[in-house]
PDB file of C-alpha atoms in Angstrom:
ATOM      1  CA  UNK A   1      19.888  -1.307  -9.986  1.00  0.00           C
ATOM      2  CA  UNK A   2      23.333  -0.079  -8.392  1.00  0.00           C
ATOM      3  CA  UNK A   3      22.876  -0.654  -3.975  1.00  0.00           C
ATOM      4  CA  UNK A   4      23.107   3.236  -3.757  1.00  0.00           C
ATOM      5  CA  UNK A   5      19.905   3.660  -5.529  1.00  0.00           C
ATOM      6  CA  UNK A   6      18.687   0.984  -3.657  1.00  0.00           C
ATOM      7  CA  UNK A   7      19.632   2.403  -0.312  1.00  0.00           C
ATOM      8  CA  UNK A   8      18.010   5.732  -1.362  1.00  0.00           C
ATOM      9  CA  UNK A   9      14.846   4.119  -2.128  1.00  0.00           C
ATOM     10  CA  UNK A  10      14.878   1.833   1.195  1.00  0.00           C
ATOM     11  CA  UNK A  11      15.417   5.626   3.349  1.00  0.00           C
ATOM     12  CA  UNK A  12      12.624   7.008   1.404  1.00  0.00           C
ATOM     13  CA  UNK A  13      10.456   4.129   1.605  1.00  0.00           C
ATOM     14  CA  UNK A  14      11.516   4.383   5.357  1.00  0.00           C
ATOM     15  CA  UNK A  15      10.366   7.763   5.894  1.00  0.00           C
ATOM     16  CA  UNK A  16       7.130   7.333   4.453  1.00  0.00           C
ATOM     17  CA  UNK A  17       5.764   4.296   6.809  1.00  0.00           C
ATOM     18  CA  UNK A  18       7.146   6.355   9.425  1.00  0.00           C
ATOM     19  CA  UNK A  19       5.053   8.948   8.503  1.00  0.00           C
ATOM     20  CA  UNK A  20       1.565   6.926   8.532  1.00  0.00           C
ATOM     21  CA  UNK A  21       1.312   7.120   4.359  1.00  0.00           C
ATOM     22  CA  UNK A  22      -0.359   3.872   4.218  1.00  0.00           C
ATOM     23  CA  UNK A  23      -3.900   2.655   4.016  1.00  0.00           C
ATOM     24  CA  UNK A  24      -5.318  -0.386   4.020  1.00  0.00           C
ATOM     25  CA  UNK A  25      -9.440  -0.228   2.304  1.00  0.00           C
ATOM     26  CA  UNK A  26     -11.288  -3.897   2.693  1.00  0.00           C
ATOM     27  CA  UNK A  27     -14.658  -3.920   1.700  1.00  0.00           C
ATOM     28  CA  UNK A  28     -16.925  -4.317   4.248  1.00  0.00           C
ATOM     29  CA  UNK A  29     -18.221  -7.870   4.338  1.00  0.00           C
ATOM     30  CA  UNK A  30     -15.535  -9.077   1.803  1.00  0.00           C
ATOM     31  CA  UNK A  31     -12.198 -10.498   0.955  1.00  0.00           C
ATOM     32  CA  UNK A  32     -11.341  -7.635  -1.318  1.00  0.00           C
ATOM     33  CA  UNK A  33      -8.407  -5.260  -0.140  1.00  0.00           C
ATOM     34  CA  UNK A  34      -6.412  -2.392  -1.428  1.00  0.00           C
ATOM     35  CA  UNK A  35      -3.719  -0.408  -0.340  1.00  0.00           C
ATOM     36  CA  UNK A  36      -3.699   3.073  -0.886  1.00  0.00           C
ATOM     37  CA  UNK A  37      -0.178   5.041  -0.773  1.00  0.00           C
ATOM     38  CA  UNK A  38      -1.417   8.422   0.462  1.00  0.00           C
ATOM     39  CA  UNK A  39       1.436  11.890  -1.062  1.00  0.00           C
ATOM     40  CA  UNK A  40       1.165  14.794  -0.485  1.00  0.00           C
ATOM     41  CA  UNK A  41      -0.082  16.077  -3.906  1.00  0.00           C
ATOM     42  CA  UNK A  42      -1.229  12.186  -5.039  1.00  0.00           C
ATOM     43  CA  UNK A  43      -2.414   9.201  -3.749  1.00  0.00           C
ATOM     44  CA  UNK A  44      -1.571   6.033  -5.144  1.00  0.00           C
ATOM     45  CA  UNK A  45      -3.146   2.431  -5.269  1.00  0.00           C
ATOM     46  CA  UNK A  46      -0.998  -0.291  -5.448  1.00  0.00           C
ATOM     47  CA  UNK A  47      -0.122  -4.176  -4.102  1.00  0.00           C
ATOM     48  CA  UNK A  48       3.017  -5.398  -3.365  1.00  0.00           C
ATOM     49  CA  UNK A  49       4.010  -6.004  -6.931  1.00  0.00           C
ATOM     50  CA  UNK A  50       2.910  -2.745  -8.797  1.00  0.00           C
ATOM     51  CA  UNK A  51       2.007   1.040  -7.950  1.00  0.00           C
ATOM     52  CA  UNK A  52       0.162   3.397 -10.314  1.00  0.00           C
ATOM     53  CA  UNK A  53       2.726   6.041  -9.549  1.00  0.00           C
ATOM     54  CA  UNK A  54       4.118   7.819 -12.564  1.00  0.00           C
ATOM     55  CA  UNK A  55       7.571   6.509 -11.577  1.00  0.00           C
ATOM     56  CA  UNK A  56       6.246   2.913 -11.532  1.00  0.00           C
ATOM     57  CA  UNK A  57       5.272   2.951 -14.987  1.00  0.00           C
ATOM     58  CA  UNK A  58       8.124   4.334 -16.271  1.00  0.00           C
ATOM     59  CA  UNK A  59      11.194   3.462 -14.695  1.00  0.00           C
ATOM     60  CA  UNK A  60       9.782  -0.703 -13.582  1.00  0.00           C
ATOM     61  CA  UNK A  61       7.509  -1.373 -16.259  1.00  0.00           C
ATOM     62  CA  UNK A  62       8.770   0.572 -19.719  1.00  0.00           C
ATOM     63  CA  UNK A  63      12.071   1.029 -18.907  1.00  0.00           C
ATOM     64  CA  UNK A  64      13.510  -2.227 -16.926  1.00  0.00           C
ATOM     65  CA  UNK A  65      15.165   0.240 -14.654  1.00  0.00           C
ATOM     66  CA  UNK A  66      14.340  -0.624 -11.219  1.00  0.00           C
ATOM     67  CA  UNK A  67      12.585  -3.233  -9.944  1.00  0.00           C
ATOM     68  CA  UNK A  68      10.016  -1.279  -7.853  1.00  0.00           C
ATOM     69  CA  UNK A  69       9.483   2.107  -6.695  1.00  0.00           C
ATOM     70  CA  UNK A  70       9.810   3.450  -2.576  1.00  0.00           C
ATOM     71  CA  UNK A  71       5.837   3.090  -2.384  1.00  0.00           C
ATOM     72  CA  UNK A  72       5.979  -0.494  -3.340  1.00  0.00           C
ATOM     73  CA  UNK A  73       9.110  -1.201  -0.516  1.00  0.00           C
ATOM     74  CA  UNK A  74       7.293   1.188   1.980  1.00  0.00           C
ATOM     75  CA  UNK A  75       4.076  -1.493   1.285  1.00  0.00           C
ATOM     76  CA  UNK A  76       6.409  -4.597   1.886  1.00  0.00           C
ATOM     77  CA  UNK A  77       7.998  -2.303   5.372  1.00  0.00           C
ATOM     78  CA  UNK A  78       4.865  -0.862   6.657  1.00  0.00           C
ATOM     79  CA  UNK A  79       3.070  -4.852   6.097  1.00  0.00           C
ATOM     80  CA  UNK A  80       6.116  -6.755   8.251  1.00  0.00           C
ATOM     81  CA  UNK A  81       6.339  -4.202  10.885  1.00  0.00           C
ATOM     82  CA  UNK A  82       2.297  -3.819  11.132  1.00  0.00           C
ATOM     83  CA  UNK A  83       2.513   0.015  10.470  1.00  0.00           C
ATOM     84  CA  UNK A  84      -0.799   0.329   7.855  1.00  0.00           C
ATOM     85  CA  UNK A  85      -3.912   2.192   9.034  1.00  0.00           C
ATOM     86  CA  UNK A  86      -6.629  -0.400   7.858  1.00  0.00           C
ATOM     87  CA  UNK A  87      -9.799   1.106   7.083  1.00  0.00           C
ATOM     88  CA  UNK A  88     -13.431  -1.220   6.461  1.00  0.00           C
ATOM     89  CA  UNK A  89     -15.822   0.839   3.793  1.00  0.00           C
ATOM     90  CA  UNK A  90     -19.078   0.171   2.353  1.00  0.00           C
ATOM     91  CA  UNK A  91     -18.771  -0.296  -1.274  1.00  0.00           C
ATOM     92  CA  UNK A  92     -20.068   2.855  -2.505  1.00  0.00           C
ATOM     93  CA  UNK A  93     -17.497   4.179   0.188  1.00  0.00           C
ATOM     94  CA  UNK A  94     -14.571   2.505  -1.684  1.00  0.00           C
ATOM     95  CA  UNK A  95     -16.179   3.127  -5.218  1.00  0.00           C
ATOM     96  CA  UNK A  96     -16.273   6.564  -4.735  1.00  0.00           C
ATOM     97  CA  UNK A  97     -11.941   6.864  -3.199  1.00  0.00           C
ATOM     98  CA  UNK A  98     -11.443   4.784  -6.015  1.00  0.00           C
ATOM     99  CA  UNK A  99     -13.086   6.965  -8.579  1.00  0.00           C
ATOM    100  CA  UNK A 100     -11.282  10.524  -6.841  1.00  0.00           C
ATOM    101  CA  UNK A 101      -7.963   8.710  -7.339  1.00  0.00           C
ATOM    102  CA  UNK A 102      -8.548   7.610 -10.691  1.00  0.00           C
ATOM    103  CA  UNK A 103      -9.691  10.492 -12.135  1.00  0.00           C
ATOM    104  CA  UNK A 104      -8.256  13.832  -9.618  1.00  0.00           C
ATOM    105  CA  UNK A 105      -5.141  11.956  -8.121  1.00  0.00           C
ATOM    106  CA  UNK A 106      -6.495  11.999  -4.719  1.00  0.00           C
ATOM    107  CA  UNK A 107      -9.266  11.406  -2.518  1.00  0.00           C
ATOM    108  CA  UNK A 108     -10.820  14.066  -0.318  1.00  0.00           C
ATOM    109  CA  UNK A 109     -13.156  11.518   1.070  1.00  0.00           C
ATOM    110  CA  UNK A 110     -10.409   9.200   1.885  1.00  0.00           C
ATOM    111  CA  UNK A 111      -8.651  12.202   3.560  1.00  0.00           C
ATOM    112  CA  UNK A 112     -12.128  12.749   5.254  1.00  0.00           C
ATOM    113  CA  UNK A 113     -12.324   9.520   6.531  1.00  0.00           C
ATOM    114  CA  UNK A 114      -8.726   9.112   7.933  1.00  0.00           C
ATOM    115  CA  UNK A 115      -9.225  12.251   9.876  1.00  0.00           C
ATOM    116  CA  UNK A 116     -12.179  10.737  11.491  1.00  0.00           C
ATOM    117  CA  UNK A 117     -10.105   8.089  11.980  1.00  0.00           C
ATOM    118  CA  UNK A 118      -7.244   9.345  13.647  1.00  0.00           C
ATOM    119  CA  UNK A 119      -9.266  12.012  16.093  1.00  0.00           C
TER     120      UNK A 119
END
């Protein structure tokens, strides 16, 4: 990967933490956690070593490409400078985001529940 395409991904990835685009889910009770990379048309679930965005697949796993794609660096960003809206949810709560993301690429309930959030 050439350090322009690098430096593209890092503004990007930049951008989005800036932005708030990252969410923290732990189980209530648990040691289980998530993080959920919320877009503007899709949300995303990923860890610091994989993302289930399209790009991710494609370009870092079938490809060889790229290492990792600006959702995965905005993860490693928003973690060191402590800029991830953590969330607790019951586990039909988290069951259910899961599911939406899965299976519509986004979750209105998650969407619900960081509006609650943030008011």
């Amino acid at each position: 990967m050439s350090s322009n395409q690098t430096n593209r991904l890092l503004l990007k990835a930049r951008r989005v933490v800036k932005e708030g685009r990252f969410v923290s889910l732990t189980l209530n009770d648990a040691l289980f956690r998530i993080f959920i990379y919320i877009g503007r048309n899709n949300d995303y679930i990923l860890n610091l070593n994989f993302c289930s965005c399209s790009f991710y697949i494609f370009n870092v796993v079938l490809r060889g490409k790229y290492d990792f794609c600006y959702h995965v660096l905005g993860l490693k960003y928003a973690l060191e400078k402590d800029q991830i809206t953590k969330i607790e949810l019951y586990a039909d709560d988290f069951k259910e985001i899961l599911t939406e993301i899965y299976a519509y690429g986004k979750s209105l309930k998650l969407r619900r529940i960081l509006n609650k959030v943030e008011s």
